[in-house]
Amino acid sequence: MLEWSEHFETHIELVDSQHAGLFVLLNKLADCFAIGVPSEEMVEQTLQELLDYAHQHFTDEEAMMKERNIDPQFFALHHMEHNSFIYDLSRLQLHSNADEDAVQTAENVVRFITSWLVYHILGVDQIMAAQLRAIEQGMTPEAAYQANKSIHRDMATTQLILNAVLDLWRGTTEHCRVLEAELLALKQNI
Ligand SMILES: [Fe+2]
């Protein structure tokens, strides 16, 4: 269960309300598995709902950054993170059809989304918010970018990010192992 807390706040109303909405949908997806093995349609429908919401949120966030003239280097980096999330998730879904049982796959998907959201919201989204605040106070986008490439975080937030990164890394190595095994099986069948 991922709970919304002040650590996640960017103090930009639209962004915070959409991030909170993502948490609600993610918990809804996790809840599907709290009652045993859910139907495939139920998981697919909830996952799709989450993906659609994430897509809309990324679009809105990017439109806001453009509108407020955020530094183009930062925009490109942020846009890349959004795209890689959508891409990774579609890979996970594709892979889920190949093998592994449904529950294992779903657990991987929930874990991936949770870690990614925590990492992203506490990382690049906070940096974005700091830059937008600086621009609002009269700094040029370039200066706002230079002054806020990274930000100071308290211990609790740093710990949350570290856990999320470790989880993402663990998920990636597991994913690589499965792919490696598949590749080996393919070679043996040639
Ligand atoms: Fe973002």
Coordinates of C-alpha atoms and ligand atoms in Angstrom, one line a residue:
M1 CA 0.0 0.0 0.0
L2 CA 1.5 3.3 -1.1
E3 CA 0.4 6.2 1.0
W4 CA 0.4 9.8 0.0
S5 CA 2.5 12.0 2.2
E6 CA 3.9 15.5 2.3
H7 CA 7.3 14.2 1.0
F8 CA 5.6 13.7 -2.4
E9 CA 4.2 17.2 -2.7
T10 CA 5.5 19.6 -5.3
H11 CA 3.1 22.4 -4.2
I12 CA 1.8 22.6 -7.8
E13 CA -1.9 22.0 -7.4
L14 CA -2.5 20.1 -10.7
V15 CA 0.6 18.0 -10.4
D16 CA -0.1 17.0 -6.8
S17 CA -3.7 16.1 -7.4
Q18 CA -2.7 14.0 -10.4
H19 CA 0.1 12.3 -8.5
A20 CA -2.4 11.5 -5.7
G21 CA -4.7 10.1 -8.4
L22 CA -1.9 7.8 -9.6
F23 CA -1.4 6.5 -6.1
V24 CA -5.2 5.7 -5.8
L25 CA -5.1 3.8 -9.1
L26 CA -1.9 2.0 -8.1
N27 CA -3.4 0.9 -4.8
K28 CA -6.5 -0.2 -6.7
L29 CA -4.3 -2.4 -8.9
A30 CA -2.5 -3.8 -5.8
D31 CA -5.9 -4.5 -4.2
C32 CA -6.8 -6.7 -7.1
F33 CA -4.4 -9.3 -5.6
A34 CA -5.3 -8.9 -2.0
I35 CA -8.3 -11.1 -2.6
G36 CA -6.4 -14.0 -4.2
V37 CA -6.0 -14.6 -7.9
P38 CA -8.1 -11.9 -9.8
S39 CA -9.5 -12.3 -13.2
E40 CA -7.3 -11.3 -16.1
E41 CA -9.8 -8.8 -17.3
M42 CA -9.9 -7.1 -13.9
V43 CA -6.1 -6.7 -13.9
E44 CA -5.9 -5.6 -17.5
Q45 CA -8.7 -3.0 -17.0
T46 CA -7.1 -1.5 -13.9
L47 CA -3.7 -1.5 -15.4
Q48 CA -5.0 0.2 -18.5
E49 CA -6.8 2.8 -16.4
L50 CA -3.5 3.5 -14.6
L51 CA -1.6 3.7 -17.9
D52 CA -4.2 6.1 -19.4
Y53 CA -4.1 8.3 -16.3
A54 CA -0.2 8.3 -16.4
H55 CA -0.2 9.2 -20.0
Q56 CA -2.6 12.1 -19.5
H57 CA -0.6 13.3 -16.5
F58 CA 2.7 13.3 -18.4
T59 CA 1.0 15.2 -21.2
D60 CA -0.3 17.9 -18.8
E61 CA 3.0 18.1 -16.9
E62 CA 4.9 18.6 -20.2
A63 CA 2.4 21.2 -21.5
M64 CA 2.9 23.1 -18.2
M65 CA 6.7 23.0 -18.5
K66 CA 6.5 24.3 -22.0
E67 CA 4.0 27.0 -21.1
R68 CA 6.3 28.3 -18.3
N69 CA 9.4 28.1 -20.5
I70 CA 11.4 25.6 -18.5
D71 CA 15.0 25.1 -19.7
P72 CA 14.9 22.9 -22.9
Q73 CA 17.7 20.6 -21.6
F74 CA 15.7 19.8 -18.5
F75 CA 12.5 19.4 -20.6
A76 CA 14.2 16.8 -22.8
L77 CA 15.5 14.9 -19.8
H78 CA 12.1 14.9 -18.1
H79 CA 10.3 13.9 -21.3
M80 CA 12.7 11.0 -21.7
E81 CA 11.9 9.7 -18.2
H82 CA 8.2 9.8 -19.0
N83 CA 8.7 8.0 -22.3
S84 CA 10.9 5.3 -20.8
F85 CA 8.3 4.6 -18.2
I86 CA 5.6 4.0 -20.9
Y87 CA 8.1 1.9 -22.9
D88 CA 9.2 -0.2 -19.9
L89 CA 5.7 -0.9 -18.9
S90 CA 4.7 -2.0 -22.3
R91 CA 7.7 -4.4 -22.3
L92 CA 6.6 -5.8 -19.0
Q93 CA 3.1 -6.3 -20.3
L94 CA 4.4 -8.0 -23.5
H95 CA 6.6 -10.2 -21.5
S96 CA 3.8 -11.1 -19.2
N97 CA 2.1 -12.9 -22.0
A98 CA 5.1 -15.1 -22.7
D99 CA 5.3 -17.1 -19.5
E100 CA 5.4 -16.6 -15.7
D101 CA 2.2 -17.0 -13.8
A102 CA -0.3 -14.1 -13.7
V103 CA 0.3 -13.3 -10.0
Q104 CA 4.0 -13.2 -10.3
T105 CA 3.7 -10.9 -13.3
A106 CA 1.3 -8.7 -11.7
E107 CA 3.5 -8.4 -8.6
N108 CA 6.4 -7.4 -10.8
V109 CA 4.2 -4.8 -12.6
V110 CA 2.9 -3.3 -9.3
R111 CA 6.4 -3.2 -7.9
F112 CA 7.9 -1.6 -11.0
I113 CA 5.2 1.1 -11.1
T114 CA 5.5 1.8 -7.3
S115 CA 9.3 2.2 -7.4
W116 CA 9.2 4.2 -10.6
L117 CA 6.6 6.6 -9.3
V118 CA 8.4 7.1 -6.0
Y119 CA 11.7 7.6 -7.8
H120 CA 10.2 10.0 -10.3
I121 CA 8.0 12.1 -8.0
L122 CA 10.7 12.5 -5.4
G123 CA 13.4 13.1 -8.1
V124 CA 12.9 14.9 -11.3
D125 CA 9.4 16.2 -10.4
Q126 CA 10.8 18.0 -7.3
I127 CA 13.6 19.4 -9.4
M128 CA 11.0 20.6 -11.9
A129 CA 8.9 22.3 -9.2
A130 CA 12.0 24.0 -7.8
Q131 CA 12.9 25.4 -11.3
L132 CA 9.4 26.6 -11.9
R133 CA 9.4 28.4 -8.5
A134 CA 12.7 30.1 -9.4
I135 CA 11.3 31.2 -12.8
E136 CA 8.2 32.6 -11.1
Q137 CA 10.5 34.6 -8.9
G138 CA 12.2 36.1 -11.9
M139 CA 15.1 33.9 -12.7
T140 CA 15.9 33.0 -16.3
P141 CA 15.0 29.4 -17.2
E142 CA 18.7 28.7 -17.8
A143 CA 19.7 30.1 -14.4
A144 CA 16.9 28.2 -12.7
Y145 CA 18.1 25.0 -14.3
Q146 CA 21.7 25.6 -13.2
A147 CA 20.7 26.4 -9.7
N148 CA 18.4 23.4 -9.3
K149 CA 20.0 20.5 -11.1
S150 CA 19.7 18.7 -7.8
I151 CA 18.1 19.6 -4.6
H152 CA 18.7 19.1 -0.9
R153 CA 16.6 16.4 0.6
D154 CA 16.0 15.2 4.2
M155 CA 17.0 11.7 5.4
A156 CA 13.5 10.3 5.2
T157 CA 13.1 11.4 1.5
T158 CA 16.6 10.2 0.6
Q159 CA 15.8 6.8 2.1
L160 CA 12.5 6.6 0.1
I161 CA 14.4 7.3 -3.1
L162 CA 17.1 4.8 -2.3
N163 CA 14.6 2.0 -1.6
A164 CA 12.8 2.8 -4.8
V165 CA 16.1 2.7 -6.8
L166 CA 17.1 -0.6 -5.2
D167 CA 13.7 -2.0 -6.1
L168 CA 13.9 -0.9 -9.7
W169 CA 17.4 -2.3 -9.9
R170 CA 16.3 -5.6 -8.4
G171 CA 13.4 -5.8 -10.9
T172 CA 15.7 -5.1 -13.8
T173 CA 18.2 -7.8 -12.9
E174 CA 15.4 -10.3 -12.4
H175 CA 13.9 -9.3 -15.8
C176 CA 17.4 -9.7 -17.4
R177 CA 17.7 -13.2 -15.9
V178 CA 14.4 -14.3 -17.4
L179 CA 15.3 -12.9 -20.8
E180 CA 18.6 -14.6 -20.6
A181 CA 16.9 -18.0 -19.9
E182 CA 14.5 -17.4 -22.8
L183 CA 17.4 -16.6 -25.1
L184 CA 19.2 -19.8 -24.0
A185 CA 16.1 -21.9 -24.6
L186 CA 15.7 -20.3 -28.0
K187 CA 19.3 -21.1 -28.9
Q188 CA 18.8 -24.7 -27.8
N189 CA 15.8 -25.1 -30.1
I190 CA 17.6 -23.8 -33.2
Ligands
FE1 FE 7.2 14.0 -14.3

